[in-house]
Amino acid sequence: MWNSLSFAILNEDTLMKEGKSMNNQPQPPESPQPVPPVQQPAPAATPSMQQPAMPPQMPVKKGLSKGALWGIIGGSIGFFLLIIAVVVVLLLNIGPSKDDYRQAISWINKDSSELNGFRSSSSMRNPEAYKETVNRVIKSRDELNDKLSKSRIMRDKDVREAYDKYKKAYDVAKPEIESLSQYVDVYSKVSKKCDNIFYFGYISRKPDEVDKEVDQKYGDCTSFLQQLSKSENSNIASYGKEWSDYYASLKKYYVGYSRAYADGNFSARPSRPMRPSTTGYTLISNAGRKINDSGMDRYFNDFSSIVNQKLAAMR
């Protein structure tokens, strides 16, 4: 028991010494105590992954339909054309000036001198020269008509009416004027080939001899007349056929007369054929009559007088 008590005391004493000894020894640093986290004030609640607020979207405007677009384009074009039409109407309503009338009168006077050329009978003596004259006259008159029709004097009602009457008459006369040079040429050539041909041999010749001699005398004449019968000019074609048939009948007459004379049967003598009424001269004169009947000259003079009156009224 003592021992046990001594051991206990010793043990306790020993523990105390050891305790002091341990207190005198350097102590390891105390482990820092964990500091409890400081609660931060919770931030204001924000929606996670929220996009920034966008401005309100404007409604998307739809493009114009094709119909509306074409309507706008068509309307613009129509308005533009309307402006042009108004300008044109205003320009067309501007009446002719003094200078317009003076210029027209100058054209008329110049052409009138040209027109007199084809009326001269002396110029017909040379068919080639006359043909040139006729062509020059027609060209001059056509050019005059073209300039007058485009002149501003036609904006005057009286002038326009007078011109239309003249132009209608000219259109009738023009083909006859063009034909004149052909008629003069025919007249000249027929005169050389067919006129002054007299044959009296049929009285004393045998029929077969007469047949050959007539062909020799009238061969060139009848060949030319046959060519004329195919002309595109109906008057010349008719003239050529009439005279070609006449010379064929004349040949038969000569041969028949020779046979009756040779047989002594004078009662069998044929009748001489009648000459055609149409001649080269009548072709020319008929054309001249048709030109006069057309009224071309009269209506042209009326037109010229009105133009001069209009100019005089503006002075």
mmCIF file of C-alpha atoms in Angstrom:
data_model
loop_
_atom_site.group_PDB
_atom_site.id
_atom_site.type_symbol
_atom_site.label_atom_id
_atom_site.label_comp_id
_atom_site.label_asym_id
_atom_site.label_seq_id
_atom_site.Cartn_x
_atom_site.Cartn_y
_atom_site.Cartn_z
ATOM 1 C CA MET A 1 0.000 0.000 0.000
ATOM 2 C CA TRP A 2 2.834 2.257 0.896
ATOM 3 C CA ASN A 3 4.543 1.405 -2.139
ATOM 4 C CA SER A 4 1.456 2.031 -4.025
ATOM 5 C CA LEU A 5 0.971 5.337 -2.352
ATOM 6 C CA SER A 6 4.607 6.259 -2.783
ATOM 7 C CA PHE A 7 4.381 5.358 -6.347
ATOM 8 C CA ALA A 8 1.377 7.431 -6.709
ATOM 9 C CA ILE A 9 3.010 10.382 -4.952
ATOM 10 C CA LEU A 10 6.179 9.837 -6.868
ATOM 11 C CA ASN A 11 4.311 9.553 -9.905
ATOM 12 C CA GLU A 12 2.434 12.695 -9.181
ATOM 13 C CA ASP A 13 5.631 14.523 -8.254
ATOM 14 C CA THR A 14 7.276 13.269 -11.296
ATOM 15 C CA LEU A 15 4.418 14.464 -13.373
ATOM 16 C CA MET A 16 4.617 17.890 -11.830
ATOM 17 C CA LYS A 17 8.322 18.126 -12.526
ATOM 18 C CA GLU A 18 7.829 16.978 -15.998
ATOM 19 C CA GLY A 19 5.117 19.511 -16.251
ATOM 20 C CA LYS A 20 7.391 22.319 -15.173
ATOM 21 C CA SER A 21 10.092 21.037 -17.402
ATOM 22 C CA MET A 22 7.719 21.015 -20.279
ATOM 23 C CA ASN A 23 6.579 24.526 -19.472
ATOM 24 C CA ASN A 24 10.155 25.724 -19.597
ATOM 25 C CA GLN A 25 10.633 24.221 -23.035
ATOM 26 C CA PRO A 26 9.689 26.323 -26.000
ATOM 27 C CA GLN A 27 6.169 25.609 -27.074
ATOM 28 C CA PRO A 28 5.339 25.093 -30.669
ATOM 29 C CA PRO A 29 3.303 27.881 -32.112
ATOM 30 C CA GLU A 30 -0.301 27.472 -31.746
ATOM 31 C CA SER A 31 -2.092 26.596 -34.850
ATOM 32 C CA PRO A 32 -4.134 29.482 -35.986
ATOM 33 C CA GLN A 33 -7.701 28.947 -35.428
ATOM 34 C CA PRO A 34 -9.777 29.057 -38.524
ATOM 35 C CA VAL A 35 -11.604 32.328 -38.807
ATOM 36 C CA PRO A 36 -15.141 31.855 -39.737
ATOM 37 C CA PRO A 37 -15.897 33.522 -43.097
ATOM 38 C CA VAL A 38 -17.442 36.900 -42.894
ATOM 39 C CA GLN A 39 -20.781 36.879 -44.489
ATOM 40 C CA GLN A 40 -20.797 39.479 -47.258
ATOM 41 C CA PRO A 41 -24.053 41.145 -47.944
ATOM 42 C CA ALA A 42 -25.692 39.323 -50.798
ATOM 43 C CA PRO A 43 -25.561 41.323 -54.002
ATOM 44 C CA ALA A 44 -28.747 42.327 -55.592
ATOM 45 C CA ALA A 45 -30.239 39.421 -57.392
ATOM 46 C CA THR A 46 -29.514 39.553 -61.095
ATOM 47 C CA PRO A 47 -30.695 37.022 -63.546
ATOM 48 C CA SER A 48 -27.892 34.716 -64.470
ATOM 49 C CA MET A 49 -26.549 35.043 -68.082
ATOM 50 C CA GLN A 50 -29.127 37.763 -68.853
ATOM 51 C CA GLN A 51 -28.442 39.831 -72.008
ATOM 52 C CA PRO A 52 -28.407 43.603 -71.725
ATOM 53 C CA ALA A 53 -31.738 45.152 -72.401
ATOM 54 C CA MET A 54 -32.272 45.867 -76.176
ATOM 55 C CA PRO A 55 -34.091 48.925 -77.467
ATOM 56 C CA PRO A 56 -37.570 48.196 -78.760
ATOM 57 C CA GLN A 57 -37.505 46.900 -82.354
ATOM 58 C CA MET A 58 -39.156 49.059 -85.032
ATOM 59 C CA PRO A 59 -41.517 47.195 -87.316
ATOM 60 C CA VAL A 60 -39.791 46.208 -90.563
ATOM 61 C CA LYS A 61 -41.260 48.024 -93.557
ATOM 62 C CA LYS A 62 -42.259 45.832 -96.426
ATOM 63 C CA GLY A 63 -40.943 46.733 -99.951
ATOM 64 C CA LEU A 64 -43.291 47.976 -102.661
ATOM 65 C CA SER A 65 -44.938 45.329 -104.726
ATOM 66 C CA LYS A 66 -43.968 45.067 -108.400
ATOM 67 C CA GLY A 67 -47.363 46.348 -109.408
ATOM 68 C CA ALA A 68 -47.031 49.468 -107.292
ATOM 69 C CA LEU A 69 -43.463 50.032 -108.516
ATOM 70 C CA TRP A 70 -44.467 49.781 -112.173
ATOM 71 C CA GLY A 71 -47.405 52.042 -111.450
ATOM 72 C CA ILE A 72 -45.078 54.735 -110.107
ATOM 73 C CA ILE A 73 -42.703 54.352 -113.064
ATOM 74 C CA GLY A 74 -45.570 54.437 -115.550
ATOM 75 C CA GLY A 75 -47.054 57.487 -113.909
ATOM 76 C CA SER A 76 -43.719 59.305 -114.052
ATOM 77 C CA ILE A 77 -43.259 58.467 -117.720
ATOM 78 C CA GLY A 78 -46.828 59.524 -118.485
ATOM 79 C CA PHE A 79 -46.312 62.849 -116.749
ATOM 80 C CA PHE A 80 -43.072 63.419 -118.655
ATOM 81 C CA LEU A 81 -44.766 62.622 -121.969
ATOM 82 C CA LEU A 82 -47.605 64.965 -121.085
ATOM 83 C CA ILE A 83 -45.138 67.795 -120.609
ATOM 84 C CA ILE A 84 -43.538 67.040 -123.977
ATOM 85 C CA ALA A 85 -46.964 66.962 -125.649
ATOM 86 C CA VAL A 86 -47.867 70.329 -124.184
ATOM 87 C CA VAL A 87 -44.605 71.834 -125.400
ATOM 88 C CA VAL A 88 -45.103 70.382 -128.880
ATOM 89 C CA VAL A 89 -48.659 71.716 -129.077
ATOM 90 C CA LEU A 90 -47.489 75.149 -128.043
ATOM 91 C CA LEU A 91 -44.748 75.109 -130.673
ATOM 92 C CA LEU A 92 -47.133 73.935 -133.383
ATOM 93 C CA ASN A 93 -49.554 76.702 -132.580
ATOM 94 C CA ILE A 94 -46.957 79.344 -133.293
ATOM 95 C CA GLY A 95 -48.039 80.891 -136.566
ATOM 96 C CA PRO A 96 -45.799 81.561 -139.577
ATOM 97 C CA SER A 97 -43.617 84.648 -139.585
ATOM 98 C CA LYS A 98 -42.814 87.165 -142.309
ATOM 99 C CA ASP A 99 -39.592 85.353 -143.045
ATOM 100 C CA ASP A 100 -41.519 82.111 -143.566
ATOM 101 C CA TYR A 101 -43.726 83.747 -146.193
ATOM 102 C CA ARG A 102 -40.797 85.505 -147.861
ATOM 103 C CA GLN A 103 -38.888 82.261 -148.135
ATOM 104 C CA ALA A 104 -41.892 80.432 -149.608
ATOM 105 C CA ILE A 105 -42.388 83.142 -152.236
ATOM 106 C CA SER A 106 -38.719 82.912 -153.165
ATOM 107 C CA TRP A 107 -39.068 79.159 -153.706
ATOM 108 C CA ILE A 108 -42.213 79.623 -155.795
ATOM 109 C CA ASN A 109 -40.686 82.255 -158.082
ATOM 110 C CA LYS A 110 -37.604 80.161 -158.731
ATOM 111 C CA ASP A 111 -39.613 77.074 -159.638
ATOM 112 C CA SER A 112 -41.988 78.950 -161.940
ATOM 113 C CA SER A 113 -39.122 79.800 -164.266
ATOM 114 C CA GLU A 114 -38.145 76.126 -164.422
ATOM 115 C CA LEU A 115 -41.697 75.024 -165.204
ATOM 116 C CA ASN A 116 -41.898 77.110 -168.361
ATOM 117 C CA GLY A 117 -39.118 75.062 -169.974
ATOM 118 C CA PHE A 118 -41.150 71.990 -170.851
ATOM 119 C CA ARG A 119 -43.923 74.042 -172.505
ATOM 120 C CA SER A 120 -41.687 75.429 -175.220
ATOM 121 C CA SER A 121 -42.345 73.777 -178.590
ATOM 122 C CA SER A 122 -38.870 74.704 -179.770
ATOM 123 C CA SER A 123 -37.322 72.507 -177.074
ATOM 124 C CA MET A 124 -39.222 69.506 -178.484
ATOM 125 C CA ARG A 125 -37.151 69.512 -181.651
ATOM 126 C CA ASN A 126 -34.349 67.805 -179.785
ATOM 127 C CA PRO A 127 -35.868 64.795 -177.981
ATOM 128 C CA GLU A 128 -32.827 64.119 -175.784
ATOM 129 C CA ALA A 129 -32.567 67.729 -174.667
ATOM 130 C CA TYR A 130 -36.309 67.860 -174.079
ATOM 131 C CA LYS A 131 -36.156 64.732 -171.933
ATOM 132 C CA GLU A 132 -33.553 66.413 -169.735
ATOM 133 C CA THR A 133 -35.771 69.493 -169.511
ATOM 134 C CA VAL A 134 -38.795 67.480 -168.405
ATOM 135 C CA ASN A 135 -36.775 65.563 -165.801
ATOM 136 C CA ARG A 136 -35.365 68.824 -164.441
ATOM 137 C CA VAL A 137 -38.856 70.356 -164.226
ATOM 138 C CA ILE A 138 -40.287 67.385 -162.338
ATOM 139 C CA LYS A 139 -37.355 67.278 -159.924
ATOM 140 C CA SER A 140 -37.651 71.003 -159.252
ATOM 141 C CA ARG A 141 -41.394 70.801 -158.641
ATOM 142 C CA ASP A 142 -41.095 67.774 -156.334
ATOM 143 C CA GLU A 143 -38.436 69.543 -154.284
ATOM 144 C CA LEU A 144 -40.616 72.647 -154.076
ATOM 145 C CA ASN A 145 -43.606 70.643 -152.878
ATOM 146 C CA ASP A 146 -41.504 68.925 -150.248
ATOM 147 C CA LYS A 147 -40.190 72.237 -148.869
ATOM 148 C CA LEU A 148 -43.619 73.874 -148.904
ATOM 149 C CA SER A 149 -45.277 70.952 -147.128
ATOM 150 C CA LYS A 150 -42.736 71.261 -144.280
ATOM 151 C CA SER A 151 -42.852 75.049 -144.093
ATOM 152 C CA ARG A 152 -44.537 76.805 -141.175
ATOM 153 C CA ILE A 153 -46.795 78.673 -143.614
ATOM 154 C CA MET A 154 -48.857 75.459 -143.699
ATOM 155 C CA ARG A 155 -50.027 76.264 -140.173
ATOM 156 C CA ASP A 156 -52.248 78.898 -141.733
ATOM 157 C CA LYS A 157 -55.609 77.342 -142.631
ATOM 158 C CA ASP A 158 -56.138 79.310 -145.862
ATOM 159 C CA VAL A 159 -52.625 78.541 -147.112
ATOM 160 C CA ARG A 160 -53.006 74.860 -146.304
ATOM 161 C CA GLU A 161 -56.308 74.536 -148.148
ATOM 162 C CA ALA A 162 -54.930 76.275 -151.241
ATOM 163 C CA TYR A 163 -51.833 74.079 -151.212
ATOM 164 C CA ASP A 164 -53.865 70.865 -150.893
ATOM 165 C CA LYS A 165 -55.941 71.785 -153.961
ATOM 166 C CA TYR A 166 -52.828 72.512 -155.984
ATOM 167 C CA LYS A 167 -51.029 69.341 -154.806
ATOM 168 C CA LYS A 168 -53.999 67.162 -155.753
ATOM 169 C CA ALA A 169 -54.011 68.665 -159.260
ATOM 170 C CA TYR A 170 -50.234 68.235 -159.567
ATOM 171 C CA ASP A 171 -50.494 64.552 -158.711
ATOM 172 C CA VAL A 172 -52.889 64.182 -161.659
ATOM 173 C CA ALA A 173 -50.708 66.178 -164.054
ATOM 174 C CA LYS A 174 -47.339 64.700 -163.081
ATOM 175 C CA PRO A 175 -47.688 61.391 -164.984
ATOM 176 C CA GLU A 176 -48.611 63.346 -168.124
ATOM 177 C CA ILE A 177 -45.590 65.614 -167.716
ATOM 178 C CA GLU A 178 -43.344 62.568 -167.334
ATOM 179 C CA SER A 179 -44.868 61.033 -170.476
ATOM 180 C CA LEU A 180 -44.227 64.103 -172.594
ATOM 181 C CA SER A 181 -40.564 63.310 -173.063
ATOM 182 C CA GLN A 182 -41.491 59.782 -174.201
ATOM 183 C CA TYR A 183 -44.049 61.105 -176.677
ATOM 184 C CA VAL A 184 -41.562 63.547 -178.132
ATOM 185 C CA ASP A 185 -39.044 60.736 -178.562
ATOM 186 C CA VAL A 186 -41.650 58.518 -180.281
ATOM 187 C CA TYR A 187 -42.741 61.362 -182.535
ATOM 188 C CA SER A 188 -39.161 62.039 -183.591
ATOM 189 C CA LYS A 189 -38.248 58.414 -184.336
ATOM 190 C CA VAL A 190 -41.479 57.562 -186.154
ATOM 191 C CA SER A 191 -41.069 60.639 -188.306
ATOM 192 C CA LYS A 192 -37.663 59.418 -189.439
ATOM 193 C CA LYS A 193 -38.585 55.761 -189.965
ATOM 194 C CA CYS A 194 -42.139 55.862 -191.262
ATOM 195 C CA ASP A 195 -42.991 59.230 -192.802
ATOM 196 C CA ASN A 196 -42.498 60.138 -196.466
ATOM 197 C CA ILE A 197 -42.673 56.497 -197.559
ATOM 198 C CA PHE A 198 -44.500 56.298 -200.849
ATOM 199 C CA TYR A 199 -44.761 53.170 -202.919
ATOM 200 C CA PHE A 200 -46.204 53.018 -206.395
ATOM 201 C CA GLY A 201 -44.473 49.857 -207.617
ATOM 202 C CA TYR A 202 -47.456 47.735 -206.839
ATOM 203 C CA ILE A 203 -49.081 48.859 -210.089
ATOM 204 C CA SER A 204 -46.488 47.319 -212.392
ATOM 205 C CA ARG A 205 -44.900 44.604 -210.232
ATOM 206 C CA LYS A 206 -45.881 41.005 -209.699
ATOM 207 C CA PRO A 207 -47.478 40.183 -206.336
ATOM 208 C CA ASP A 208 -44.420 38.321 -204.958
ATOM 209 C CA GLU A 209 -42.149 41.180 -206.002
ATOM 210 C CA VAL A 210 -44.431 43.689 -204.330
ATOM 211 C CA ASP A 211 -44.377 41.625 -201.123
ATOM 212 C CA LYS A 212 -40.571 41.781 -200.967
ATOM 213 C CA GLU A 213 -40.320 45.459 -201.871
ATOM 214 C CA VAL A 214 -42.856 46.486 -199.211
ATOM 215 C CA ASP A 215 -40.856 44.594 -196.568
ATOM 216 C CA GLN A 216 -37.728 46.429 -197.646
ATOM 217 C CA LYS A 217 -39.349 49.865 -197.516
ATOM 218 C CA TYR A 218 -41.412 49.437 -194.343
ATOM 219 C CA GLY A 219 -39.296 46.879 -192.468
ATOM 220 C CA ASP A 220 -37.599 49.316 -190.067
ATOM 221 C CA CYS A 221 -40.822 51.227 -189.526
ATOM 222 C CA THR A 222 -42.970 48.200 -188.699
ATOM 223 C CA SER A 223 -40.275 46.686 -186.434
ATOM 224 C CA PHE A 224 -40.096 49.908 -184.424
ATOM 225 C CA LEU A 225 -43.884 50.127 -184.167
ATOM 226 C CA GLN A 226 -44.040 46.561 -182.903
ATOM 227 C CA GLN A 227 -41.563 47.476 -180.179
ATOM 228 C CA LEU A 228 -43.747 50.417 -179.212
ATOM 229 C CA SER A 229 -46.766 48.121 -178.926
ATOM 230 C CA LYS A 230 -45.023 46.442 -175.956
ATOM 231 C CA SER A 231 -44.398 49.696 -174.095
ATOM 232 C CA GLU A 232 -45.406 50.015 -170.429
ATOM 233 C CA ASN A 233 -47.041 53.313 -171.347
ATOM 234 C CA SER A 234 -50.545 52.330 -172.443
ATOM 235 C CA ASN A 235 -50.889 55.287 -174.826
ATOM 236 C CA ILE A 236 -47.633 54.455 -176.594
ATOM 237 C CA ALA A 237 -48.497 50.740 -176.698
ATOM 238 C CA SER A 238 -51.860 51.514 -178.281
ATOM 239 C CA TYR A 239 -50.222 53.878 -180.760
ATOM 240 C CA GLY A 240 -47.627 51.254 -181.737
ATOM 241 C CA LYS A 241 -50.240 48.543 -182.257
ATOM 242 C CA GLU A 242 -52.532 50.748 -184.337
ATOM 243 C CA TRP A 243 -49.765 51.758 -186.695
ATOM 244 C CA SER A 244 -48.193 48.313 -186.835
ATOM 245 C CA ASP A 245 -51.558 46.852 -187.852
ATOM 246 C CA TYR A 246 -52.015 49.636 -190.379
ATOM 247 C CA TYR A 247 -48.743 48.892 -192.194
ATOM 248 C CA ALA A 248 -49.555 45.162 -192.216
ATOM 249 C CA SER A 249 -52.914 45.997 -193.852
ATOM 250 C CA LEU A 250 -51.190 48.353 -196.263
ATOM 251 C CA LYS A 251 -48.883 45.576 -197.398
ATOM 252 C CA LYS A 252 -51.876 43.332 -198.074
ATOM 253 C CA TYR A 253 -53.476 46.125 -200.027
ATOM 254 C CA TYR A 254 -50.412 46.566 -202.255
ATOM 255 C CA VAL A 255 -50.086 42.851 -202.928
ATOM 256 C CA GLY A 256 -53.830 42.470 -203.586
ATOM 257 C CA TYR A 257 -53.921 45.443 -205.875
ATOM 258 C CA SER A 258 -50.923 44.119 -207.838
ATOM 259 C CA ARG A 259 -52.631 40.745 -208.271
ATOM 260 C CA ALA A 260 -55.888 42.329 -209.477
ATOM 261 C CA TYR A 261 -53.940 44.516 -211.888
ATOM 262 C CA ALA A 262 -51.927 41.572 -213.189
ATOM 263 C CA ASP A 263 -55.098 39.513 -213.687
ATOM 264 C CA GLY A 264 -56.909 42.413 -215.331
ATOM 265 C CA ASN A 265 -59.700 42.025 -212.814
ATOM 266 C CA PHE A 266 -60.032 45.597 -211.620
ATOM 267 C CA SER A 267 -63.238 44.845 -209.747
ATOM 268 C CA ALA A 268 -61.193 42.699 -207.368
ATOM 269 C CA ARG A 269 -59.033 45.599 -206.289
ATOM 270 C CA PRO A 270 -59.029 45.900 -202.485
ATOM 271 C CA SER A 271 -59.874 49.086 -200.576
ATOM 272 C CA ARG A 272 -56.989 51.095 -199.179
ATOM 273 C CA PRO A 273 -56.845 50.929 -195.348
ATOM 274 C CA MET A 274 -57.544 54.050 -193.288
ATOM 275 C CA ARG A 275 -54.694 55.700 -191.452
ATOM 276 C CA PRO A 276 -54.993 55.642 -187.654
ATOM 277 C CA SER A 277 -56.196 58.862 -186.093
ATOM 278 C CA THR A 278 -53.520 58.768 -183.400
ATOM 279 C CA THR A 279 -50.169 60.199 -184.380
ATOM 280 C CA GLY A 280 -47.020 61.148 -182.539
ATOM 281 C CA TYR A 281 -48.221 64.719 -182.520
ATOM 282 C CA THR A 282 -51.592 63.824 -181.002
ATOM 283 C CA LEU A 283 -49.819 61.950 -178.208
ATOM 284 C CA ILE A 284 -48.062 65.190 -177.278
ATOM 285 C CA SER A 285 -51.115 67.393 -177.661
ATOM 286 C CA ASN A 286 -53.348 65.028 -175.652
ATOM 287 C CA ALA A 287 -50.857 65.032 -172.787
ATOM 288 C CA GLY A 288 -50.755 68.825 -172.844
ATOM 289 C CA ARG A 289 -54.554 68.952 -172.730
ATOM 290 C CA LYS A 290 -54.684 66.622 -169.710
ATOM 291 C CA ILE A 291 -52.136 68.791 -167.909
ATOM 292 C CA ASN A 292 -54.273 71.871 -168.524
ATOM 293 C CA ASP A 293 -57.469 70.061 -167.536
ATOM 294 C CA SER A 294 -55.937 69.005 -164.215
ATOM 295 C CA GLY A 295 -56.016 72.643 -163.092
ATOM 296 C CA MET A 296 -52.451 72.418 -161.818
ATOM 297 C CA ASP A 297 -51.463 75.858 -163.107
ATOM 298 C CA ARG A 298 -54.636 77.550 -161.889
ATOM 299 C CA TYR A 299 -54.461 76.101 -158.401
ATOM 300 C CA PHE A 300 -50.749 76.829 -158.173
ATOM 301 C CA ASN A 301 -51.380 80.482 -159.064
ATOM 302 C CA ASP A 302 -54.170 80.658 -156.450
ATOM 303 C CA PHE A 303 -51.845 79.234 -153.832
ATOM 304 C CA SER A 304 -49.091 81.686 -154.758
ATOM 305 C CA SER A 305 -51.536 84.628 -154.551
ATOM 306 C CA ILE A 306 -52.690 83.652 -151.059
ATOM 307 C CA VAL A 307 -49.105 83.398 -149.819
ATOM 308 C CA ASN A 308 -48.382 86.876 -151.179
ATOM 309 C CA GLN A 309 -51.557 88.222 -149.572
ATOM 310 C CA LYS A 310 -50.597 86.783 -146.199
ATOM 311 C CA LEU A 311 -47.194 88.438 -146.401
ATOM 312 C CA ALA A 312 -48.714 91.774 -147.411
ATOM 313 C CA ALA A 313 -51.116 91.642 -144.459
ATOM 314 C CA MET A 314 -48.209 91.321 -142.003
ATOM 315 C CA ARG A 315 -46.426 94.460 -143.179
#
